[in-house]
PDB file of C-alpha atoms in Angstrom:
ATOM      1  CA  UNK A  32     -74.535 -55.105   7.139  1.00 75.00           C
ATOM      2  CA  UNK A  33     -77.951 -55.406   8.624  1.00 80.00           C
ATOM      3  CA  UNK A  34     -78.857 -53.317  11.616  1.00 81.00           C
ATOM      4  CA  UNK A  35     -80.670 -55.483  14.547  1.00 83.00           C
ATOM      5  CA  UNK A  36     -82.414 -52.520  15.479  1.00 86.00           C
ATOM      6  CA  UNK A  37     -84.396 -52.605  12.055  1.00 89.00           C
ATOM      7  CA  UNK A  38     -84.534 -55.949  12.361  1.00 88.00           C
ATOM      8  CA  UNK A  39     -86.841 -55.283  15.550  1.00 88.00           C
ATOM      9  CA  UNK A  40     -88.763 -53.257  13.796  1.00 91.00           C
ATOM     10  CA  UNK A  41     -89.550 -55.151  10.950  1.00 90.00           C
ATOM     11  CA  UNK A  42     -90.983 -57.750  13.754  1.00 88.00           C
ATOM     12  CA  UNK A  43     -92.852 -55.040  15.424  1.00 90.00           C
ATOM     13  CA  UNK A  44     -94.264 -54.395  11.851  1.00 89.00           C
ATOM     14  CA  UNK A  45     -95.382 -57.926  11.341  1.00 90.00           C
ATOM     15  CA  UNK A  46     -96.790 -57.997  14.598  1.00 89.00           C
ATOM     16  CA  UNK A  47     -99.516 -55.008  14.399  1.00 90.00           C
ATOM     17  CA  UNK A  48     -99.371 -54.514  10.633  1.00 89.00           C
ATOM     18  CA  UNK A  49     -99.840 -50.934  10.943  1.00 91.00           C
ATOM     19  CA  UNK A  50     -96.610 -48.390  11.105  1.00 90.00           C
ATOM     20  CA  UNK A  51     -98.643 -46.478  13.487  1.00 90.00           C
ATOM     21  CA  UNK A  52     -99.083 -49.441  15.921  1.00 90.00           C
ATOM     22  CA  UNK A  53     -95.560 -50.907  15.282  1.00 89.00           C
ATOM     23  CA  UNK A  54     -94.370 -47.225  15.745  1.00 89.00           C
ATOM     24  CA  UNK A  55     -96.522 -47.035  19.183  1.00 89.00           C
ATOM     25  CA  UNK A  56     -95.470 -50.370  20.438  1.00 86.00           C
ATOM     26  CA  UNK A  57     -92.012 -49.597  20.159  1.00 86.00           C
ATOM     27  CA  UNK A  58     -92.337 -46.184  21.381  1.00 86.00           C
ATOM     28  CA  UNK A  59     -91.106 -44.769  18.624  1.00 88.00           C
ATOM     29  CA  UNK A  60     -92.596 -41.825  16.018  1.00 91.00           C
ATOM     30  CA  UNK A  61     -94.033 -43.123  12.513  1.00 90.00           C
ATOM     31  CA  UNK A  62     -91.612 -41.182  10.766  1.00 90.00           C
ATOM     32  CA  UNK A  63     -88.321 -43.085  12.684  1.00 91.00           C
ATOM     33  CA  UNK A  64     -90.300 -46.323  12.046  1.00 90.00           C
ATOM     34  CA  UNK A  65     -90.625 -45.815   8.223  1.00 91.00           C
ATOM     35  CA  UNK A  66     -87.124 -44.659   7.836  1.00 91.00           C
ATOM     36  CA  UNK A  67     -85.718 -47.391   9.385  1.00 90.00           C
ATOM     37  CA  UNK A  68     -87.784 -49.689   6.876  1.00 90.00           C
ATOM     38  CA  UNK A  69     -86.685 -47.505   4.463  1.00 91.00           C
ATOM     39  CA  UNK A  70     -82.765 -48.008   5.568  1.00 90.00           C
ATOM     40  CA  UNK A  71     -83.546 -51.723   6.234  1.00 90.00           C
ATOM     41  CA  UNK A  72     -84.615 -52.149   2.642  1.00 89.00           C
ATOM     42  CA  UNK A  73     -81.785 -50.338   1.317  1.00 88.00           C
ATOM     43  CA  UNK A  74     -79.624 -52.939   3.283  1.00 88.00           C
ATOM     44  CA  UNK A  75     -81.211 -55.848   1.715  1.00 89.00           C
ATOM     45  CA  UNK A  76     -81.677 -54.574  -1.943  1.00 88.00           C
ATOM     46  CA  UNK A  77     -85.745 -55.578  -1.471  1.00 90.00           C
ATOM     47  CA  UNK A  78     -88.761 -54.439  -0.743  1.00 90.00           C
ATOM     48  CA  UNK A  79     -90.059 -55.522   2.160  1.00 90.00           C
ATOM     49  CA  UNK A  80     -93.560 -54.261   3.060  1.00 89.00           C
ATOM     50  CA  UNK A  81     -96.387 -53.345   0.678  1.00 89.00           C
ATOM     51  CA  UNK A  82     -99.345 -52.060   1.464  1.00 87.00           C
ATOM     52  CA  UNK A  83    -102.809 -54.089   2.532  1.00 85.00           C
ATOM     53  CA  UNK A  84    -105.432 -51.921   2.713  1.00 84.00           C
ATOM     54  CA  UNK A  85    -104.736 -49.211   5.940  1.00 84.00           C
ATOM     55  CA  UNK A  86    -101.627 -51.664   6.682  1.00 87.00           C
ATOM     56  CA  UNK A  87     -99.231 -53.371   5.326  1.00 89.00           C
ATOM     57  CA  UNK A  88     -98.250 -57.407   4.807  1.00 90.00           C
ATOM     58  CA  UNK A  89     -94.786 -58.230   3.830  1.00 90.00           C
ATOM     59  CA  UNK A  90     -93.445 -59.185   0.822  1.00 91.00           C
ATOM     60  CA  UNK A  91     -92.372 -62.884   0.109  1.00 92.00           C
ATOM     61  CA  UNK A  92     -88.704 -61.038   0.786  1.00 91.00           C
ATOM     62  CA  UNK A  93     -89.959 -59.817   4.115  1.00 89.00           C
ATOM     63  CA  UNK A  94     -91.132 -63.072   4.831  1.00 90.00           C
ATOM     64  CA  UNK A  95     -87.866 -64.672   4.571  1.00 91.00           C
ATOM     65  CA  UNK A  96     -85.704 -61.997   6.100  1.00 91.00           C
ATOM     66  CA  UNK A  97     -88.195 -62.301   9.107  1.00 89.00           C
ATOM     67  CA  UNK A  98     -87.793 -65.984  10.093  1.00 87.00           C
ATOM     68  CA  UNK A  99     -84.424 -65.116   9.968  1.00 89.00           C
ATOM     69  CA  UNK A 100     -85.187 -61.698  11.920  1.00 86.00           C
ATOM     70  CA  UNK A 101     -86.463 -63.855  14.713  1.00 85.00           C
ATOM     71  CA  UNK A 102     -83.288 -66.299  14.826  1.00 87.00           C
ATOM     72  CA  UNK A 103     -80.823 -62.945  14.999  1.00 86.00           C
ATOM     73  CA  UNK A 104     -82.898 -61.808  18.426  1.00 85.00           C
ATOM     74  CA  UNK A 105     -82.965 -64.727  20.086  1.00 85.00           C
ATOM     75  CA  UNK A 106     -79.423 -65.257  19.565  1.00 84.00           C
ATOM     76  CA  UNK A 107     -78.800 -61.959  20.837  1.00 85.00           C
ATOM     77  CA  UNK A 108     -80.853 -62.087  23.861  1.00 83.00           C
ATOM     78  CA  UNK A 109     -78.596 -65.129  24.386  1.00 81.00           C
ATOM     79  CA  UNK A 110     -75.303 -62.675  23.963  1.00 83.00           C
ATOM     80  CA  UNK A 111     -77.227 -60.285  26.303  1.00 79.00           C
ATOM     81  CA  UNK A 112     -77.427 -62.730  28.890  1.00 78.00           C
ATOM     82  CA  UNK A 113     -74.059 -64.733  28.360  1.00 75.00           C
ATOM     83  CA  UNK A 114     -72.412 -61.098  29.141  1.00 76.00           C
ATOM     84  CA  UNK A 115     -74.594 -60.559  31.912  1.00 74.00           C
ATOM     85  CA  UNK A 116     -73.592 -63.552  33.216  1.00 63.00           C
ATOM     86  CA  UNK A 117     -70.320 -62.907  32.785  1.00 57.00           C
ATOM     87  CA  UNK A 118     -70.731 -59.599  34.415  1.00 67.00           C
ATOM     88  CA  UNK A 119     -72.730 -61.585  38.047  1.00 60.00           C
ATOM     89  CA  UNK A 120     -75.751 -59.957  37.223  1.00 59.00           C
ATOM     90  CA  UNK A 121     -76.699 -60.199  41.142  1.00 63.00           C
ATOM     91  CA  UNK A 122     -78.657 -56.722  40.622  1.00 72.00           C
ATOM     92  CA  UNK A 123     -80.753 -55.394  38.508  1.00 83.00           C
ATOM     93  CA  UNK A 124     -84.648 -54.837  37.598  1.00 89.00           C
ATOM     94  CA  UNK A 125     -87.084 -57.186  35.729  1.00 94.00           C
ATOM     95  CA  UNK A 126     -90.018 -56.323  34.433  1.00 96.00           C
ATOM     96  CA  UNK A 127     -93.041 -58.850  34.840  1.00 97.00           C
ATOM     97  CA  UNK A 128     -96.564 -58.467  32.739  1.00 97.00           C
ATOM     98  CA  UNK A 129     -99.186 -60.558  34.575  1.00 95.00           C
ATOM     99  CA  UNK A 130    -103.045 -60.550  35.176  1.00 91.00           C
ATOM    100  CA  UNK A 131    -104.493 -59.714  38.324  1.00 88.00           C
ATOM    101  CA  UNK A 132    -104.677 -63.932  39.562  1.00 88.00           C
ATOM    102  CA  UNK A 133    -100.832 -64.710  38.349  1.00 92.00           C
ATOM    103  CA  UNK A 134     -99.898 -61.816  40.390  1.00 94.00           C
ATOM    104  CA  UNK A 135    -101.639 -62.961  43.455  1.00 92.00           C
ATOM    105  CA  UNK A 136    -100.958 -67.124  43.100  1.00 92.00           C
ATOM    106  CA  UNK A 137     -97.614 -67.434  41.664  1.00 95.00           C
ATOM    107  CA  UNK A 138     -95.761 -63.460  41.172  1.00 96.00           C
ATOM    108  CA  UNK A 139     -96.416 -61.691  44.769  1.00 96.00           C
ATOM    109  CA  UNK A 140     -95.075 -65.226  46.719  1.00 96.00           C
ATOM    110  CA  UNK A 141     -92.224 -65.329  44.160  1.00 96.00           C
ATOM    111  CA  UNK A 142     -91.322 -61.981  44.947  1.00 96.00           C
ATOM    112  CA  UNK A 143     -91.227 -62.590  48.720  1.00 96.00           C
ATOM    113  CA  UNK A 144     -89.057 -65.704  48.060  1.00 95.00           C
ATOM    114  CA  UNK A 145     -86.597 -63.416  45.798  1.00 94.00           C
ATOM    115  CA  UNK A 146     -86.367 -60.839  48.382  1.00 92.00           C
ATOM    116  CA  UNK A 147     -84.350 -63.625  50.524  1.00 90.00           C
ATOM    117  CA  UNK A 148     -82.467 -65.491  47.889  1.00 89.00           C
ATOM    118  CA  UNK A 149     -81.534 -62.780  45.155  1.00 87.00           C
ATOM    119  CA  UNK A 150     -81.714 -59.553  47.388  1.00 85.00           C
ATOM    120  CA  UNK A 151     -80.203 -57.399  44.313  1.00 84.00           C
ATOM    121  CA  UNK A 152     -83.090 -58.705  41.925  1.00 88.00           C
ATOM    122  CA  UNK A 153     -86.052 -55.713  42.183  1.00 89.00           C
ATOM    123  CA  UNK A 154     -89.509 -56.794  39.686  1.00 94.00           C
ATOM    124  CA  UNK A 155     -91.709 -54.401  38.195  1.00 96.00           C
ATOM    125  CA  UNK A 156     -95.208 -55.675  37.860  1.00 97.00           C
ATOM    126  CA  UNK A 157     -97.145 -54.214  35.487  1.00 97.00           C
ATOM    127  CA  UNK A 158    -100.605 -55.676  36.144  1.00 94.00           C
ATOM    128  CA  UNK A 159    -101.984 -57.086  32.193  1.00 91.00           C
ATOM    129  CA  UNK A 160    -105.005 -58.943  31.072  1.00 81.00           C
ATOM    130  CA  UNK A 161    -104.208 -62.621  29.805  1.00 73.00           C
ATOM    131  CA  UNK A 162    -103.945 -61.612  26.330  1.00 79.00           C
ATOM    132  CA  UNK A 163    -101.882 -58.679  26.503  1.00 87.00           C
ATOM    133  CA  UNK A 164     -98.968 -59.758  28.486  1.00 92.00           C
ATOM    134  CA  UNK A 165     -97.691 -61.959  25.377  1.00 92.00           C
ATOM    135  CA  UNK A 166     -98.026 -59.020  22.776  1.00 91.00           C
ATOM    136  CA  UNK A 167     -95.945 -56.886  25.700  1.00 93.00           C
ATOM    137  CA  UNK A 168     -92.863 -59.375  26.268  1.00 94.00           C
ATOM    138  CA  UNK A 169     -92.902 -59.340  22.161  1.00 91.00           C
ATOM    139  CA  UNK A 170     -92.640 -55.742  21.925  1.00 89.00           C
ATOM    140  CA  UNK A 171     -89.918 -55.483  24.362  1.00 90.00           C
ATOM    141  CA  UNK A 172     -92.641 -53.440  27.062  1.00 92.00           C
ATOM    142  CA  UNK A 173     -91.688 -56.350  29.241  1.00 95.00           C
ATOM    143  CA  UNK A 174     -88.792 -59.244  30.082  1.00 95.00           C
ATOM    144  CA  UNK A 175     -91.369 -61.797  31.611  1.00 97.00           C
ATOM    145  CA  UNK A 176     -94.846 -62.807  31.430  1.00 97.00           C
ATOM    146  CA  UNK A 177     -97.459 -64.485  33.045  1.00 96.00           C
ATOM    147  CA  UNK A 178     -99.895 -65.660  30.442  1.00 93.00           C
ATOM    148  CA  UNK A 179    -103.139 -68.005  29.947  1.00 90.00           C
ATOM    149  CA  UNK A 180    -103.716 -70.228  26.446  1.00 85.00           C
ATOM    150  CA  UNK A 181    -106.146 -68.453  24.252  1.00 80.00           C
ATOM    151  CA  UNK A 182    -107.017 -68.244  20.812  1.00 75.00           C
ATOM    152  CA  UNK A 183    -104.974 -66.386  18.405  1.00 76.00           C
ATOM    153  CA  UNK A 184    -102.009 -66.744  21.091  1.00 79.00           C
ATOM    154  CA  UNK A 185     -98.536 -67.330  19.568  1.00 82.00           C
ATOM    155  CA  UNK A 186     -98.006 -70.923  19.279  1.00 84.00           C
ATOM    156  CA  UNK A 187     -96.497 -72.918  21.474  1.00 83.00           C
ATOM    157  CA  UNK A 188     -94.136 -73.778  18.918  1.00 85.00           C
ATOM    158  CA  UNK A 189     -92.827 -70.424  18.533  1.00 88.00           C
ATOM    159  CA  UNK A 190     -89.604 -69.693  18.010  1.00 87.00           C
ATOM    160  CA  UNK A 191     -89.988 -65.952  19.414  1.00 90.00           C
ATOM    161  CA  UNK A 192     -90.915 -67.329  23.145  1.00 93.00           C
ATOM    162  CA  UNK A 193     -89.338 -69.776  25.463  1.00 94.00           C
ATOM    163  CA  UNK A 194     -92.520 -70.817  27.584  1.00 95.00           C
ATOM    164  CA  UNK A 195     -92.391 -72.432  30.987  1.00 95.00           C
ATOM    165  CA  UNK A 196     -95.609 -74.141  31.901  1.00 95.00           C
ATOM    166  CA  UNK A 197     -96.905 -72.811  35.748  1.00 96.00           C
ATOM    167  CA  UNK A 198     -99.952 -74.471  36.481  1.00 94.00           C
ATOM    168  CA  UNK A 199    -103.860 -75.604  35.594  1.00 92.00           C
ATOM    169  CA  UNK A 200    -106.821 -74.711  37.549  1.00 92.00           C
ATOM    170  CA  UNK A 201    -110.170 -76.462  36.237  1.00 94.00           C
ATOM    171  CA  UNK A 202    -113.547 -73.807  36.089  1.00 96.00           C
ATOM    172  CA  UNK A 203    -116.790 -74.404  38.208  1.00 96.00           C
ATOM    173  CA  UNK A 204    -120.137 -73.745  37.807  1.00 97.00           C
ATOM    174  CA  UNK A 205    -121.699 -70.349  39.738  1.00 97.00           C
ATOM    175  CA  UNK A 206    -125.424 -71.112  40.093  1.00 97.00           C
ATOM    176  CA  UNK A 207    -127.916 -69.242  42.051  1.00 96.00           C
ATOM    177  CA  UNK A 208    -129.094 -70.806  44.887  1.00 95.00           C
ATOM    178  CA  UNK A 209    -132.615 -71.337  43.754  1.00 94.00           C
ATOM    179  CA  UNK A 210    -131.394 -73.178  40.826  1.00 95.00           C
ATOM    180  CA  UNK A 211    -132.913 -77.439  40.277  1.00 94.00           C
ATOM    181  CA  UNK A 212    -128.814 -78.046  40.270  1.00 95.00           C
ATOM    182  CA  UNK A 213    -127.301 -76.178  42.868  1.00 94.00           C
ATOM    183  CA  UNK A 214    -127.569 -78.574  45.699  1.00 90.00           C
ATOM    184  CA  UNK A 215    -126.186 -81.802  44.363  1.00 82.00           C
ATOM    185  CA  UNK A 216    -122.847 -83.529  44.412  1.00 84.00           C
ATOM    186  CA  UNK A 217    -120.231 -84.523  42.040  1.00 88.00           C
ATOM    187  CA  UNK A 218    -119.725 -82.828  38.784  1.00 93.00           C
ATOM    188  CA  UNK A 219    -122.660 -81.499  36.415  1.00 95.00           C
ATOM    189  CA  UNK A 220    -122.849 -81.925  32.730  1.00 95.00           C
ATOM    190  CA  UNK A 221    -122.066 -78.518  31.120  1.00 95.00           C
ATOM    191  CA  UNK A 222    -125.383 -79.567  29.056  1.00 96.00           C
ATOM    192  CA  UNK A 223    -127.237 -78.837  31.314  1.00 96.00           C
ATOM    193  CA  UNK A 224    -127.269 -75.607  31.719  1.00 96.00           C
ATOM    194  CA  UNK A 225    -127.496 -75.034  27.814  1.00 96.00           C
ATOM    195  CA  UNK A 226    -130.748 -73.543  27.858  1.00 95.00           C
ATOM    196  CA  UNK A 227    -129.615 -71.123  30.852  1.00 97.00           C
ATOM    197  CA  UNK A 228    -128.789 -67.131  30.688  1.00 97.00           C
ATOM    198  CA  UNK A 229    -125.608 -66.942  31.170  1.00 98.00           C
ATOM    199  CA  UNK A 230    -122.784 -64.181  32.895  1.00 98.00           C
ATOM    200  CA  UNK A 231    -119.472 -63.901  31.390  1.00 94.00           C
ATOM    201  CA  UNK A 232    -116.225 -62.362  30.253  1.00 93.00           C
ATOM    202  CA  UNK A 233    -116.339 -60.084  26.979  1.00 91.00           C
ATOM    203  CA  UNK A 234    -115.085 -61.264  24.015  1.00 88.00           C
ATOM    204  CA  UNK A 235    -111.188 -60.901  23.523  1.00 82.00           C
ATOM    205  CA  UNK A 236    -111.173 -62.000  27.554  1.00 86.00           C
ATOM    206  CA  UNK A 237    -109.055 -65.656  27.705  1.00 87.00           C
ATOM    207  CA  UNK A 238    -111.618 -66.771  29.881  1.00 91.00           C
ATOM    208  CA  UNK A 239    -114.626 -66.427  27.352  1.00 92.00           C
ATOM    209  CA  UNK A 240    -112.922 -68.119  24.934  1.00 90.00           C
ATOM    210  CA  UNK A 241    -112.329 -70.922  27.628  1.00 91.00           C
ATOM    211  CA  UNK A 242    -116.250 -70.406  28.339  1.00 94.00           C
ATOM    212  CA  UNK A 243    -116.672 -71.075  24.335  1.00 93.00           C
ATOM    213  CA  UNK A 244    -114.775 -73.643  23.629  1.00 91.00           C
ATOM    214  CA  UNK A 245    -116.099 -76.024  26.589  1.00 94.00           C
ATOM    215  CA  UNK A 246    -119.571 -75.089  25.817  1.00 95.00           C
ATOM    216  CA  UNK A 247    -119.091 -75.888  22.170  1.00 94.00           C
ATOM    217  CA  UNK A 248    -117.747 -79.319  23.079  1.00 94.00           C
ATOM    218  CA  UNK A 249    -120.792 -80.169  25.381  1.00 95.00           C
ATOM    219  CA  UNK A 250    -122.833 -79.273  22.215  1.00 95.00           C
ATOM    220  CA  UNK A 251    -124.420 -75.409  22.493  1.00 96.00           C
ATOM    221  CA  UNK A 252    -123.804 -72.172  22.299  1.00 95.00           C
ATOM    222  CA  UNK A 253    -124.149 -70.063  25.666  1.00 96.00           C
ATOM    223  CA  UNK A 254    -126.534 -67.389  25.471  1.00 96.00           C
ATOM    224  CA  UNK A 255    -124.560 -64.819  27.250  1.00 95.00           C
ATOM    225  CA  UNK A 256    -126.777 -62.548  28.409  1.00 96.00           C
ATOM    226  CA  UNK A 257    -124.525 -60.627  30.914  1.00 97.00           C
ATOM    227  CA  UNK A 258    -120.829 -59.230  30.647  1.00 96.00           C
ATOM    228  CA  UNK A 259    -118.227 -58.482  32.935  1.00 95.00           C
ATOM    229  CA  UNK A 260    -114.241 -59.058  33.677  1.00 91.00           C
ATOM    230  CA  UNK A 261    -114.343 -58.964  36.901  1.00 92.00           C
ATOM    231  CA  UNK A 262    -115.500 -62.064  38.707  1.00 93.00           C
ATOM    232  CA  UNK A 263    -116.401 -60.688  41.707  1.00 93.00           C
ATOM    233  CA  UNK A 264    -119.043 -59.018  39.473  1.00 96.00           C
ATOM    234  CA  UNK A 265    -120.617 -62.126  37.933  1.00 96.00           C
ATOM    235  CA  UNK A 266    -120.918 -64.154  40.987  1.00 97.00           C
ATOM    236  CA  UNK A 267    -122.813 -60.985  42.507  1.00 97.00           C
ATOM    237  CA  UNK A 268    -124.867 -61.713  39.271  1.00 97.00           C
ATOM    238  CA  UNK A 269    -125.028 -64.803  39.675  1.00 97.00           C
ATOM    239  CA  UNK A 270    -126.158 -64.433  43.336  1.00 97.00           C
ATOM    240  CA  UNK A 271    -129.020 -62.153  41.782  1.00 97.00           C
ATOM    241  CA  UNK A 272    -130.670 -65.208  39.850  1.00 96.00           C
ATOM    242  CA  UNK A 273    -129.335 -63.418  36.644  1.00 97.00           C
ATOM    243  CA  UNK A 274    -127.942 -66.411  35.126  1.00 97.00           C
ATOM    244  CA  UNK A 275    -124.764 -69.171  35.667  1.00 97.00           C
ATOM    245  CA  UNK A 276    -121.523 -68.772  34.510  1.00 97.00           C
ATOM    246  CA  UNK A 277    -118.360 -70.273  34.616  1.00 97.00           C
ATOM    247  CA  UNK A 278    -115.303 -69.139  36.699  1.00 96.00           C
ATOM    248  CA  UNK A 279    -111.913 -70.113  37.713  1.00 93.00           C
ATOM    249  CA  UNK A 280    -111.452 -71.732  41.218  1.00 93.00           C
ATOM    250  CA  UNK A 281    -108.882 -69.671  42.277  1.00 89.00           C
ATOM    251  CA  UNK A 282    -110.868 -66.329  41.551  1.00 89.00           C
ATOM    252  CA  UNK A 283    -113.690 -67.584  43.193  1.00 92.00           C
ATOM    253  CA  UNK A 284    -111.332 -67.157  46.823  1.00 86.00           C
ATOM    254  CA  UNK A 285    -112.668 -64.215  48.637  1.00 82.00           C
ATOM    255  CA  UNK A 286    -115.497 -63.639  46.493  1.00 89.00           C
ATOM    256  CA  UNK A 287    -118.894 -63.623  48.363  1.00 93.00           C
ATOM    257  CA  UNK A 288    -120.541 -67.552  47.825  1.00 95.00           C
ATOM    258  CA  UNK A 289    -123.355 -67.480  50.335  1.00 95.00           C
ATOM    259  CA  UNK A 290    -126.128 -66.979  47.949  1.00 95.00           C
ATOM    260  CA  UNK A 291    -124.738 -69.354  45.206  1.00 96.00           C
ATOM    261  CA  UNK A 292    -123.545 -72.733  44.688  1.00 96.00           C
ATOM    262  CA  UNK A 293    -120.444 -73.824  43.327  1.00 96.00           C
ATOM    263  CA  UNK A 294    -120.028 -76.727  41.562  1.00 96.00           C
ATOM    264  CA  UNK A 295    -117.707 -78.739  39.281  1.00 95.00           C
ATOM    265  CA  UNK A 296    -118.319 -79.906  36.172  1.00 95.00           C
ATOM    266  CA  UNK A 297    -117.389 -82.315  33.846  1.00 93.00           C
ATOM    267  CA  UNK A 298    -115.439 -81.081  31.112  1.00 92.00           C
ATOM    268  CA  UNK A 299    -111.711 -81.271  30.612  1.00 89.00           C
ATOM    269  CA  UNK A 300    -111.980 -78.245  28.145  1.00 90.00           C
ATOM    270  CA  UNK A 301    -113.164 -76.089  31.351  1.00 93.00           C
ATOM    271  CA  UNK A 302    -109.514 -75.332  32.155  1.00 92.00           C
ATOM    272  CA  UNK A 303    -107.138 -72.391  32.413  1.00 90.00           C
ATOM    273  CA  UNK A 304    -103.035 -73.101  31.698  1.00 90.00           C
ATOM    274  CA  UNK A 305    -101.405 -70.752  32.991  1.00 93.00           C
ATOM    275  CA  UNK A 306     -97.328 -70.379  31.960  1.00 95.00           C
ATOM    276  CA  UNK A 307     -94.301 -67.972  32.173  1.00 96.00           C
ATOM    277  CA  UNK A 308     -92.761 -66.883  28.577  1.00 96.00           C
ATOM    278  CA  UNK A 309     -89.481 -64.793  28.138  1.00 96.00           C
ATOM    279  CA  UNK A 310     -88.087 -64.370  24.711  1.00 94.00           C
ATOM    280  CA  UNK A 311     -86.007 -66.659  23.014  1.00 91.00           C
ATOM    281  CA  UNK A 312     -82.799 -67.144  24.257  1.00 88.00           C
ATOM    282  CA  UNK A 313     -83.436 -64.777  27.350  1.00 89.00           C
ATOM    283  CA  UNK A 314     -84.327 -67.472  29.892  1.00 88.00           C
ATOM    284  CA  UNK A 315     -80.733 -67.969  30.757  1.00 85.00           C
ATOM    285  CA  UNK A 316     -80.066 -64.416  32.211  1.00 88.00           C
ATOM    286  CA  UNK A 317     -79.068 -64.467  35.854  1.00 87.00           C
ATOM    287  CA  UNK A 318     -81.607 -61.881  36.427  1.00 90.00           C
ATOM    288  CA  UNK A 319     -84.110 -63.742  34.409  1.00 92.00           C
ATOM    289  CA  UNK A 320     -83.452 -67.053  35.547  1.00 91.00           C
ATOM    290  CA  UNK A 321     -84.076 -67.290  39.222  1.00 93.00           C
ATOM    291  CA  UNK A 322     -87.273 -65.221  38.628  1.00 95.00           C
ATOM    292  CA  UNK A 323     -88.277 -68.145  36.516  1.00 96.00           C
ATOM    293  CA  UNK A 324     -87.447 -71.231  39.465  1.00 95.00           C
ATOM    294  CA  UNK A 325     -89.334 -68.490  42.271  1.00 96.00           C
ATOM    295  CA  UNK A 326     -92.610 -68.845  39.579  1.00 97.00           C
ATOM    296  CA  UNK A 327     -92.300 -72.274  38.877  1.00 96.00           C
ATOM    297  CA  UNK A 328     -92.029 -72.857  43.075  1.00 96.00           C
ATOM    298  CA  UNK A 329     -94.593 -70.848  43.706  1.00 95.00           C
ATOM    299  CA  UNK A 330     -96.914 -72.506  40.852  1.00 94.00           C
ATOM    300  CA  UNK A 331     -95.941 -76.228  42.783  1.00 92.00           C
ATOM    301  CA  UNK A 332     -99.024 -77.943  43.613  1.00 80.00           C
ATOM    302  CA  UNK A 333    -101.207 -75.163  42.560  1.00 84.00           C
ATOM    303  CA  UNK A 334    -102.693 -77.413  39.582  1.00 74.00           C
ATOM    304  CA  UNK A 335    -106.043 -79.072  40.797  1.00 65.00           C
ATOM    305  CA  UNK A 336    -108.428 -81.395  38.353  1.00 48.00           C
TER     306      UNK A 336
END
């Protein structure tokens, strides 16, 4: 009989291909993760892992027993919530990984809307950058998030995640005010401003690689000369004459414009899609589900081109 437990480890394994960052992610010591391995190979009568340098990769066996790994936990979040449903499940606590824009557009109006219509529902928001809230909801660290497309992202294909698209918001140019393009009309060519400084995300950011990949399509590379998260940050930059940059409309809201321009450009590729993801088989849980309608509700209309 195989144990589900190990079974979620041998994911978590997969996942971070360390023991040490499997072991962390599942709060767990090194020593309980490699003796559940240990027992989980014993189960199966193969080996499972072998080593890859400082990690590990896992064996052709491993391989297999983890495609069916991912099958056995979605079917069991589906148990989870069948019994749950079963059981009302008018009360209880959710915990939602989001970064700092989901929370405002689309989490803190769904929670006011919950507060009428599911009064026993409470969310925990654990504030995560667009990258991390996928790797959270995988490692169990949370039952929802509120994630952007990026490179290296699970697929949308996945069989781990159930995804549930939210909403698209399009990127403008930030130019300084002194700048040859900052006081005409209608959308710019990304183009150019190829021979520009530039002010952007650091790499690992969703954004940059947004940044990238439009940039690359309009035929350059972006010489980013200036780095920060925080958009608030680059437009101040921006304002400075330090260089252009390209932001998301909807961070741009409260952010001081006066001494730069904002304009659109035209590049389809200049786009952020946003979505909620549970785990497989979890979006069915009557704590999980109406927390999924309040998101999509609040996400209506938000898209803009």
């Amino acid at each position: 009989m195989i144990d589900a437990r190990r079974l979620r480890t041998l994911r978590a394994v997969a996942d971070h291909r360390t023991v040490t960052a499997a072991a962390a992610a599942l709060y767990l010591t090194p020593s309980a993760v490699s003796q559940q391995l240990a027992a989980l190979e014993q189960e199966t009568g193969h080996h499972l892992l072998a080593r890859d340098g400082r990690g590990v990769r896992l064996t052709a066996a491993g391989e297999i027993l983890l495609g069916h790994a991912d099958l056995v936990l979605a079917q069991l979040e589906r148990a989870e919530a069948d019994l749950a449903a079963y059981g009302s499940g008018a009360a209880g606590e959710v915990t939602v990984a989001a970064f700092a824009t989901g929370i405002t557009l689309v989490l803190a109006p769904a929670i006011t809307a919950l507060a009428g219509s599911a009064p026993g529902l409470r969310l925990k928001v654990l504030d995560a950058e667009g990258d991390a809230s996928l790797p959270m909801l995988l490692d169990s660290r949370a039952d929802l998030a509120v994630a952007v497309e990026y490179r290296g992202a699970p697929r949308a294909d996945d069989r781990r995640l159930t995804r549930v698209p939210l909403y698209a918001e399009p990127f403008d140019a930030v130019l300084p005010l002194p700048h040859p393009l900052a006081a005409g009309t209608g959308p710019i060519a990304l183009a150019e401003l190829a021979a520009e400084p530039w002010i952007g995300p650091y790499p690992g950011n969703p954004c940059h690689d947004v940044v990238l990949l439009a940039c690359e399509h309009a035929g350059f590379q972006p010489r980013l000369v200036h780095s920060s998260d925080d958009f608030r940050a680059v437009v101040a930059l921006a304002s400075a004459g330090a260089g252009v940059a390209l932001v998301p409309r909807s961070a741009l809201r409260g952010a001081d414009l006066t001494a730069v321009s904002v304009r659109r450009v035209d590049s389809e590729l200049a786009t952020r899609k946003v979505f909620a993801a549970v785990r497989s088989g979890a979006d069915q849980h009557p704590l999980i589900r109406p927390v999924l309608a309040a998101l999509t509700a609040a996400a209506s209309g938000l898209s803009e081109s």
